[in-house]
PDB file of C-alpha atoms in Angstrom:
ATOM      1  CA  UNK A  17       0.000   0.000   0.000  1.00  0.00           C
ATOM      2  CA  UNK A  18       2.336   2.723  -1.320  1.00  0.00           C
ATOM      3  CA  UNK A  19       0.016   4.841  -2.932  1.00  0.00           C
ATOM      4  CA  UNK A  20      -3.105   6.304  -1.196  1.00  0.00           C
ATOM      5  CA  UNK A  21      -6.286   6.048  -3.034  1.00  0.00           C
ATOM      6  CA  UNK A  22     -10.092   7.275  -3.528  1.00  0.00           C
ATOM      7  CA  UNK A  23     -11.682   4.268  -1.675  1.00  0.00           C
ATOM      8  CA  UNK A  24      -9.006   4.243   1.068  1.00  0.00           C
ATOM      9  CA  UNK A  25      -9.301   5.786   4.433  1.00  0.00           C
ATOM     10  CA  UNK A  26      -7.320   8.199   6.297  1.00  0.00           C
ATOM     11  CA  UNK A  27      -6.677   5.422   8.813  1.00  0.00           C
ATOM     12  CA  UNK A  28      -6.075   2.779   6.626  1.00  0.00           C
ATOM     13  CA  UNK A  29      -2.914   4.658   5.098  1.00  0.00           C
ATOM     14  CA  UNK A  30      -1.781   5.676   8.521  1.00  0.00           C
ATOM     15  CA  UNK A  31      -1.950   2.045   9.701  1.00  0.00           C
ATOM     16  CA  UNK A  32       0.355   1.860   6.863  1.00  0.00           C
ATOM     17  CA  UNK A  33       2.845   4.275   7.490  1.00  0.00           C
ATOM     18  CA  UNK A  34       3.230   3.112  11.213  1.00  0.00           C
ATOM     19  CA  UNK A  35       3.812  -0.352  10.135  1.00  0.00           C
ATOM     20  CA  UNK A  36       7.114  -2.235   9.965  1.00  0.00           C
ATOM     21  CA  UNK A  37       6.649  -2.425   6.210  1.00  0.00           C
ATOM     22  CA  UNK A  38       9.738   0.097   4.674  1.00  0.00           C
ATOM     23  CA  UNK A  39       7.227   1.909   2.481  1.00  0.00           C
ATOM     24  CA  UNK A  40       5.163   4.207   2.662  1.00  0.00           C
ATOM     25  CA  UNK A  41       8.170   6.141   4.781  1.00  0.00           C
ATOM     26  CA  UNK A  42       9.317   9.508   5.505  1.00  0.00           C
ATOM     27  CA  UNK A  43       8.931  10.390   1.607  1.00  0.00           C
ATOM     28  CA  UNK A  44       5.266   9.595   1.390  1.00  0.00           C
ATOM     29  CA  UNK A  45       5.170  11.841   4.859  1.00  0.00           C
ATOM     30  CA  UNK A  46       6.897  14.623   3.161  1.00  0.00           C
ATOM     31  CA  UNK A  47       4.691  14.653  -0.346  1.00  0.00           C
ATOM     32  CA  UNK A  48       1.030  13.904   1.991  1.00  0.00           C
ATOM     33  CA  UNK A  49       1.845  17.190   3.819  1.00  0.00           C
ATOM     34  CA  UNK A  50       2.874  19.071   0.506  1.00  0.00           C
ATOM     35  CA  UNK A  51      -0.827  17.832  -0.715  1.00  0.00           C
ATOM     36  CA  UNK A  52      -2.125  18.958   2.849  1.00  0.00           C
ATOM     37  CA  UNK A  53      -0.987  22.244   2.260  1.00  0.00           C
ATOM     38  CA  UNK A  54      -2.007  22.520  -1.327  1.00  0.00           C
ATOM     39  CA  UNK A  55      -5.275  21.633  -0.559  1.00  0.00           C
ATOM     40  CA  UNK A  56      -5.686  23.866   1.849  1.00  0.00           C
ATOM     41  CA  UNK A  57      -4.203  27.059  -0.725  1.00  0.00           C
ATOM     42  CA  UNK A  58      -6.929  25.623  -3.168  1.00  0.00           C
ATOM     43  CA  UNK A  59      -9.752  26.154  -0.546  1.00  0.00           C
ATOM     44  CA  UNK A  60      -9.094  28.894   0.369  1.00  0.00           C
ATOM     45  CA  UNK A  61      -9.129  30.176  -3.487  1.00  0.00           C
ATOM     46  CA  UNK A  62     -12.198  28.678  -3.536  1.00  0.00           C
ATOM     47  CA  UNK A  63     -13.943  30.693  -0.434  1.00  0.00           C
ATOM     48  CA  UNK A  64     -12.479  33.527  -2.083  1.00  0.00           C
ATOM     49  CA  UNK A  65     -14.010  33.133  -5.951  1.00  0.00           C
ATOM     50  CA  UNK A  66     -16.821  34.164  -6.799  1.00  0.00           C
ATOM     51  CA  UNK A  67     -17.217  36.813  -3.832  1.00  0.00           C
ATOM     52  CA  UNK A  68     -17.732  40.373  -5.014  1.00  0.00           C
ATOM     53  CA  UNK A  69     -15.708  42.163  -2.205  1.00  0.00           C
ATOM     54  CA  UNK A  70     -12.613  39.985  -3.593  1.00  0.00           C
ATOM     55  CA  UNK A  71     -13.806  40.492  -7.257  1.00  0.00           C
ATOM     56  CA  UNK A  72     -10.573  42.364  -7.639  1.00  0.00           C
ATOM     57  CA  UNK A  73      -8.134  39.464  -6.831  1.00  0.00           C
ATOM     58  CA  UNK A  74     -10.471  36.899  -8.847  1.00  0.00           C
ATOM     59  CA  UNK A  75      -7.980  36.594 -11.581  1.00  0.00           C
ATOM     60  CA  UNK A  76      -4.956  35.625  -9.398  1.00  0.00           C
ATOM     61  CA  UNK A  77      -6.804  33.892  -7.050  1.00  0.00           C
ATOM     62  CA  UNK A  78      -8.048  31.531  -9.632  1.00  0.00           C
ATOM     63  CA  UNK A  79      -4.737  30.559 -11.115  1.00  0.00           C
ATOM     64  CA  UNK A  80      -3.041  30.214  -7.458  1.00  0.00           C
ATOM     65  CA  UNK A  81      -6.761  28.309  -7.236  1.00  0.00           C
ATOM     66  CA  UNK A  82      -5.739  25.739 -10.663  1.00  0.00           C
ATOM     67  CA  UNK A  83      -2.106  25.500  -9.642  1.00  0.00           C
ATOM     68  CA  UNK A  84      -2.487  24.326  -6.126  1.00  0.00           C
ATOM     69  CA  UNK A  85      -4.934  21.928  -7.458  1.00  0.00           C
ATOM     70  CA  UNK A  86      -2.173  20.504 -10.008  1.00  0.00           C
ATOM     71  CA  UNK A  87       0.273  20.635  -7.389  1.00  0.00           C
ATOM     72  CA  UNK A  88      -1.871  18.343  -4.922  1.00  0.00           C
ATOM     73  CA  UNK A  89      -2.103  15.820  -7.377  1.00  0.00           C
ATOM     74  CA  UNK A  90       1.530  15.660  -8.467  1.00  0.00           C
ATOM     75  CA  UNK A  91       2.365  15.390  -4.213  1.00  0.00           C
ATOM     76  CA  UNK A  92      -0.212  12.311  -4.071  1.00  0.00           C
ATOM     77  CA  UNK A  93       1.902  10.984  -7.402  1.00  0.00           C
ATOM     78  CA  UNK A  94       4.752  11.505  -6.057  1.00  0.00           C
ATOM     79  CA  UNK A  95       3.699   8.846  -2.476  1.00  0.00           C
ATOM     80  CA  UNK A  96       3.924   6.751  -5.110  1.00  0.00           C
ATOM     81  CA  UNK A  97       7.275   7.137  -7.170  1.00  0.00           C
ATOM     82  CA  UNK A  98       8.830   7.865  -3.658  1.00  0.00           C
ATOM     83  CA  UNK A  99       8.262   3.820  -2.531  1.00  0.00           C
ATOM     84  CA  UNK A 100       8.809   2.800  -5.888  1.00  0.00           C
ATOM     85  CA  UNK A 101      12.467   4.715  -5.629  1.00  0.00           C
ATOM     86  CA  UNK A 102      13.226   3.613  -2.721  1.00  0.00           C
ATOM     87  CA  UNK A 103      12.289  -0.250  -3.390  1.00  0.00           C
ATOM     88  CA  UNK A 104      14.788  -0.098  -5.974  1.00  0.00           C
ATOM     89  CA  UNK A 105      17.581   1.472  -4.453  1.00  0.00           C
ATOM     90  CA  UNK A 106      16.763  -1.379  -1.607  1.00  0.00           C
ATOM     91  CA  UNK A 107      17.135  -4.076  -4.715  1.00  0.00           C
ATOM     92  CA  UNK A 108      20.639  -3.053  -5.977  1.00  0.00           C
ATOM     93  CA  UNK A 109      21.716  -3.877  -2.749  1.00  0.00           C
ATOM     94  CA  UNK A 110      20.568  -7.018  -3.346  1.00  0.00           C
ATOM     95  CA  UNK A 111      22.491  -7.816  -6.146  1.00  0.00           C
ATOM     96  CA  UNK A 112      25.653  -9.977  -6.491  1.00  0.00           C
ATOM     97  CA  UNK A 113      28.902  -8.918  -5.591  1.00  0.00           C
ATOM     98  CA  UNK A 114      30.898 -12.115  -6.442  1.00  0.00           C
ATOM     99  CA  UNK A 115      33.205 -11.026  -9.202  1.00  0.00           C
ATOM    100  CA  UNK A 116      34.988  -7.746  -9.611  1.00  0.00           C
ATOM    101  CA  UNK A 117      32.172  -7.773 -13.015  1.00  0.00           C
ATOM    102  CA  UNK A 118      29.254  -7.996 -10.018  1.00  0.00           C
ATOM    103  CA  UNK A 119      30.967  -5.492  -8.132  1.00  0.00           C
ATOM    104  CA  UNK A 120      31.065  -3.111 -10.864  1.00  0.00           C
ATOM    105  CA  UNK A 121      27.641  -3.361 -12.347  1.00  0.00           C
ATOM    106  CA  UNK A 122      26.089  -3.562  -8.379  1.00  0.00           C
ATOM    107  CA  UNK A 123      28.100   0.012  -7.723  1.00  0.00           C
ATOM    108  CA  UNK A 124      26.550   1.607 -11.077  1.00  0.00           C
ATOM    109  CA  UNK A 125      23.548   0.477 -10.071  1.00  0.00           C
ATOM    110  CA  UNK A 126      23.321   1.713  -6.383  1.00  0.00           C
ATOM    111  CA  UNK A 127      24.456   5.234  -7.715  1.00  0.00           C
ATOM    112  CA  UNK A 128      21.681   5.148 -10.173  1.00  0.00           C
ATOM    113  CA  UNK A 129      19.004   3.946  -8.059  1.00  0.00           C
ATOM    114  CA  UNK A 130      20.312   7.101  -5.563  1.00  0.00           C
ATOM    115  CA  UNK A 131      20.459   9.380  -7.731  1.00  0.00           C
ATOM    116  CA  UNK A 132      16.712   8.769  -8.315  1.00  0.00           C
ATOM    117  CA  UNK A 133      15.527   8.613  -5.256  1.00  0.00           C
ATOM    118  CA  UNK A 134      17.694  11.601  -4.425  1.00  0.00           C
ATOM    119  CA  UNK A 135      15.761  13.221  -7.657  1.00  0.00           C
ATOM    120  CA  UNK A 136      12.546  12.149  -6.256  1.00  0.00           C
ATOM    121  CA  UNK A 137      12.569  13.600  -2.967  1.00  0.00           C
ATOM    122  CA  UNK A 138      13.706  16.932  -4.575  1.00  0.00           C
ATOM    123  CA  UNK A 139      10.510  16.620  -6.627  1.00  0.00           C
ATOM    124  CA  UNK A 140       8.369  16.706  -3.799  1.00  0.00           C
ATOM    125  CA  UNK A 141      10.708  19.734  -1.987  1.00  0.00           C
ATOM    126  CA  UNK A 142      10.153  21.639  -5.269  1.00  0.00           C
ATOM    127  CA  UNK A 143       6.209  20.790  -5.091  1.00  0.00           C
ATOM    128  CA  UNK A 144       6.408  22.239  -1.210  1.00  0.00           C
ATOM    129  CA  UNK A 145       8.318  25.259  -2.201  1.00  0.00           C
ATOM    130  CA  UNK A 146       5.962  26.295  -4.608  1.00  0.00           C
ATOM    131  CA  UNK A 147       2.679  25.828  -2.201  1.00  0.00           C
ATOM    132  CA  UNK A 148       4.775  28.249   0.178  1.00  0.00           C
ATOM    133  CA  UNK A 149       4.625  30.523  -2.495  1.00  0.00           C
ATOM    134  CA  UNK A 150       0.673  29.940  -3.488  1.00  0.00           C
ATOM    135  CA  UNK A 151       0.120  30.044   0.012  1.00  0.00           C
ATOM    136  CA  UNK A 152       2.025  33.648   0.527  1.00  0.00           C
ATOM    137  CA  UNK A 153       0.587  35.034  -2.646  1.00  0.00           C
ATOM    138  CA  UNK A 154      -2.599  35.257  -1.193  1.00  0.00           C
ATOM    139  CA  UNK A 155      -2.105  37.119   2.013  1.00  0.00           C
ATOM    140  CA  UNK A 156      -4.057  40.505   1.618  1.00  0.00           C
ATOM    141  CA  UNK A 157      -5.591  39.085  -1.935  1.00  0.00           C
ATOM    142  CA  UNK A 158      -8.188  36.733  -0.132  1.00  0.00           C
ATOM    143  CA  UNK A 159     -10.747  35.908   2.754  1.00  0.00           C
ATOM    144  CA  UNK A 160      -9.766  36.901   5.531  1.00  0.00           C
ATOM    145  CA  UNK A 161     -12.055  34.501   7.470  1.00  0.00           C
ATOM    146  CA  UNK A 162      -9.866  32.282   6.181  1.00  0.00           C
ATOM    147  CA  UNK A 163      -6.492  33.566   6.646  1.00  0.00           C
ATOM    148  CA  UNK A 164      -5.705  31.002   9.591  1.00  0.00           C
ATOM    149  CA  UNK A 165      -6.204  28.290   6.913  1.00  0.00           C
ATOM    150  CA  UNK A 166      -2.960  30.017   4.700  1.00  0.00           C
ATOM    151  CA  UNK A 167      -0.751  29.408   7.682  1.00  0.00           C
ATOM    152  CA  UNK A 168      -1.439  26.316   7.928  1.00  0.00           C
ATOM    153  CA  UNK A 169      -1.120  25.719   4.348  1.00  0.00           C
ATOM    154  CA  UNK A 170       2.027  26.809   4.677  1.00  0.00           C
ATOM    155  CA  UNK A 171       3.368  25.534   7.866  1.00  0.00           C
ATOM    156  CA  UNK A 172       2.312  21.826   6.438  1.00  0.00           C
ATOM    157  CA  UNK A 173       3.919  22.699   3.345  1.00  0.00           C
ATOM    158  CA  UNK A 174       7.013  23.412   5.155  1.00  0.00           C
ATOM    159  CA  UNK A 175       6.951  20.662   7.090  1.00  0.00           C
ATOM    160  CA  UNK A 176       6.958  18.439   3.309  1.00  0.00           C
ATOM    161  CA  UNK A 177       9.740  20.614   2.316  1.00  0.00           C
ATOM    162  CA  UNK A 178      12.041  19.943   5.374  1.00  0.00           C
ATOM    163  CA  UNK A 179      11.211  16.336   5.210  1.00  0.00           C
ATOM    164  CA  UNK A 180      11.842  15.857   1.628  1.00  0.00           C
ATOM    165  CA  UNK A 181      15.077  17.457   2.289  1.00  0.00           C
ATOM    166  CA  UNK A 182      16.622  15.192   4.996  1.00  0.00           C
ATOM    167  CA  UNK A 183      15.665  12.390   2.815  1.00  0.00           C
ATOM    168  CA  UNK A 184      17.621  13.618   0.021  1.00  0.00           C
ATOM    169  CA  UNK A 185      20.700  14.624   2.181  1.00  0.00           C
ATOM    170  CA  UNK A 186      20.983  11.182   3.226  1.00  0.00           C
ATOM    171  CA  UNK A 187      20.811   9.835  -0.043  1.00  0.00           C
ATOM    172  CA  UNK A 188      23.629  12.359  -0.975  1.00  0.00           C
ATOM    173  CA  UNK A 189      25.447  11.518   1.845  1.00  0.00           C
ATOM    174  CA  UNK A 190      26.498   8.346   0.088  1.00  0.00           C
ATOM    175  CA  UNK A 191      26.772   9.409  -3.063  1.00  0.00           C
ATOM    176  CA  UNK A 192      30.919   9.626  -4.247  1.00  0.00           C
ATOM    177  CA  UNK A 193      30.032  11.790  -7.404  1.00  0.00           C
ATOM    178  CA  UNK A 194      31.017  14.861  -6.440  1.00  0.00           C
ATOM    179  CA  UNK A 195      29.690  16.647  -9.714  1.00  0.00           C
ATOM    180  CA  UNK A 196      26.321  14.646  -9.578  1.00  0.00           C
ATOM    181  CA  UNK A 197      26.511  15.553  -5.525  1.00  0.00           C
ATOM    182  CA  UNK A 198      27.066  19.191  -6.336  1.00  0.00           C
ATOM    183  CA  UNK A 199      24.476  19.273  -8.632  1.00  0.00           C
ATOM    184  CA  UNK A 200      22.008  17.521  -6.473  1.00  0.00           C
ATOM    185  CA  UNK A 201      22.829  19.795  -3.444  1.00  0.00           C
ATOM    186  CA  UNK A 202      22.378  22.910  -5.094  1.00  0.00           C
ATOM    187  CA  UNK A 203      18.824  22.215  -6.073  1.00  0.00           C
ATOM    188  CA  UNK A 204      17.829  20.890  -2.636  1.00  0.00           C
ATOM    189  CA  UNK A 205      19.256  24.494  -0.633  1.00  0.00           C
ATOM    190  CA  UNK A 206      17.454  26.139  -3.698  1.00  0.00           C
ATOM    191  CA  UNK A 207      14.090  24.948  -2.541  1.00  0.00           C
ATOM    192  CA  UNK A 208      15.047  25.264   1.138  1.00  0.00           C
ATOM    193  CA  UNK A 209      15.143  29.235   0.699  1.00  0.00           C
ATOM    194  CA  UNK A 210      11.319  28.800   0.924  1.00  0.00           C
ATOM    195  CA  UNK A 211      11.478  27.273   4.659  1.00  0.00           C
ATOM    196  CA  UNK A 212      11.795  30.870   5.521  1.00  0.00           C
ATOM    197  CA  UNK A 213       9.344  32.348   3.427  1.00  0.00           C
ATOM    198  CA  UNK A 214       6.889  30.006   5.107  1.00  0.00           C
ATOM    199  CA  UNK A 215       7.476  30.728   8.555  1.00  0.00           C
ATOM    200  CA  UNK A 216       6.904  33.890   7.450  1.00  0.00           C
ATOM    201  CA  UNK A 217       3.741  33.552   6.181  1.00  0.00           C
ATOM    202  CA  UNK A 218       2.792  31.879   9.788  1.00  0.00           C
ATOM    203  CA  UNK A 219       4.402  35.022  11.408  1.00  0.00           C
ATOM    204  CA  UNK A 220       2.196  37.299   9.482  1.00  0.00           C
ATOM    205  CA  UNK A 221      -1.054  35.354   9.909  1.00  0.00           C
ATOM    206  CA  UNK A 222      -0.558  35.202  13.902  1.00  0.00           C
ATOM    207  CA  UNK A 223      -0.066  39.682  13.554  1.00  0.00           C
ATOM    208  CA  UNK A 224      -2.936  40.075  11.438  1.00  0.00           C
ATOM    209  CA  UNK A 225      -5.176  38.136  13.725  1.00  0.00           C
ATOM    210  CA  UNK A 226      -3.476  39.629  16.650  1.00  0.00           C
ATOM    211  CA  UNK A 227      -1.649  36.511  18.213  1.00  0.00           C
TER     212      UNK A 227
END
């Protein structure tokens, strides 16, 4: 059960995350709470459409509305490839390592299969980043009844892009190609800019409603 679907309840998939079983992990974790928080942006849009005192903001709010919709579906896709990554980084250890020929083609193998897991868990830290973004666009351009529902869009997409970024520095941790690791690294701390930005958004919520 790596993916969560329609007919599948809350409890069902937390049953099993908190099982022994490897997968669903920290990955699915990190993209479910990117999804949180991109739902919530998209409801918010939505108690914000449509309502003439906003009818100023409509167009932005609709496309931050239509991107945070795309974006939740790409986090609950990306559950998914995270357990299938990480099932077949777990295989390559698996494979023979008799000859110096085994050796070889089990090395290039583990690096690939890191790599993509590595590539997959910055996926879902680029998918966070940009619901921090949503999520701040809309301060001052939406209901404010709402506006407690923004920080927590944010904080939760935070909280995916922190996790997806531990997972990827211990994937890099291992990995010995230091152009590839470069490479790698760069994107992950380019996404992590946005952990601030999020807080941020929280900070500004709790003055606004006077916390």
């Amino acid at each position: 059960m790596t993916k969560p679907t329609h007919d599948e309840t809350i409890g069902a998939w937390l049953d099993a995350l908190g099982s022994a079983a490897p997968a669903p992990g920290g990955g699915a974790a990190a993209a479910m709470s990117t999804a949180m928080g991109a739902a919530l942006v998209a409801m918010v849009a939505n108690l914000t459409i449509g309502r003439q005192s906003y009818a100023e903001h409509h167009p932005h709010v609709t496309r931050v509305r239509d991107e945070a919709d795309e974006l939740r579906t790409r986090a609950v896709e990306l559950v998914a490839q995270d357990a299938e990554a990480f099932d077949a980084l777990m295989a390559t250890f698996r494979l023979p390592k008799v000859t110096d020929a085994d050796k070889a083609a089990r090395a290039t193998a583990i690096r690939a299969a890191t790599v993509r897991a590595t590539e997959v868990s910055i996926d879902i830290a680029a998918a966070a980043a940009r619901v921090v973004g949503l999520a701040e666009s809309l301060l001052g351009r939406s209901n404010p009844s709402v506006v407690s529902d923004i920080a927590v869009a944010a904080a939760s997409a935070v909280a995916g892009l922190e996790s997806a970024g531990v997972n990827a520095d211990i994937n890099l941790r291992s990995l010995r190609d230091v152009d590839v690791k470069t490479r790698l690294t760069a994107e992950v701390e380019r996404h992590r800019l946005q952990v601030s930005a999020g807080r941020s958004v929280v900070d500004a919520v709790r003055k606004e409603i006077g916390a």
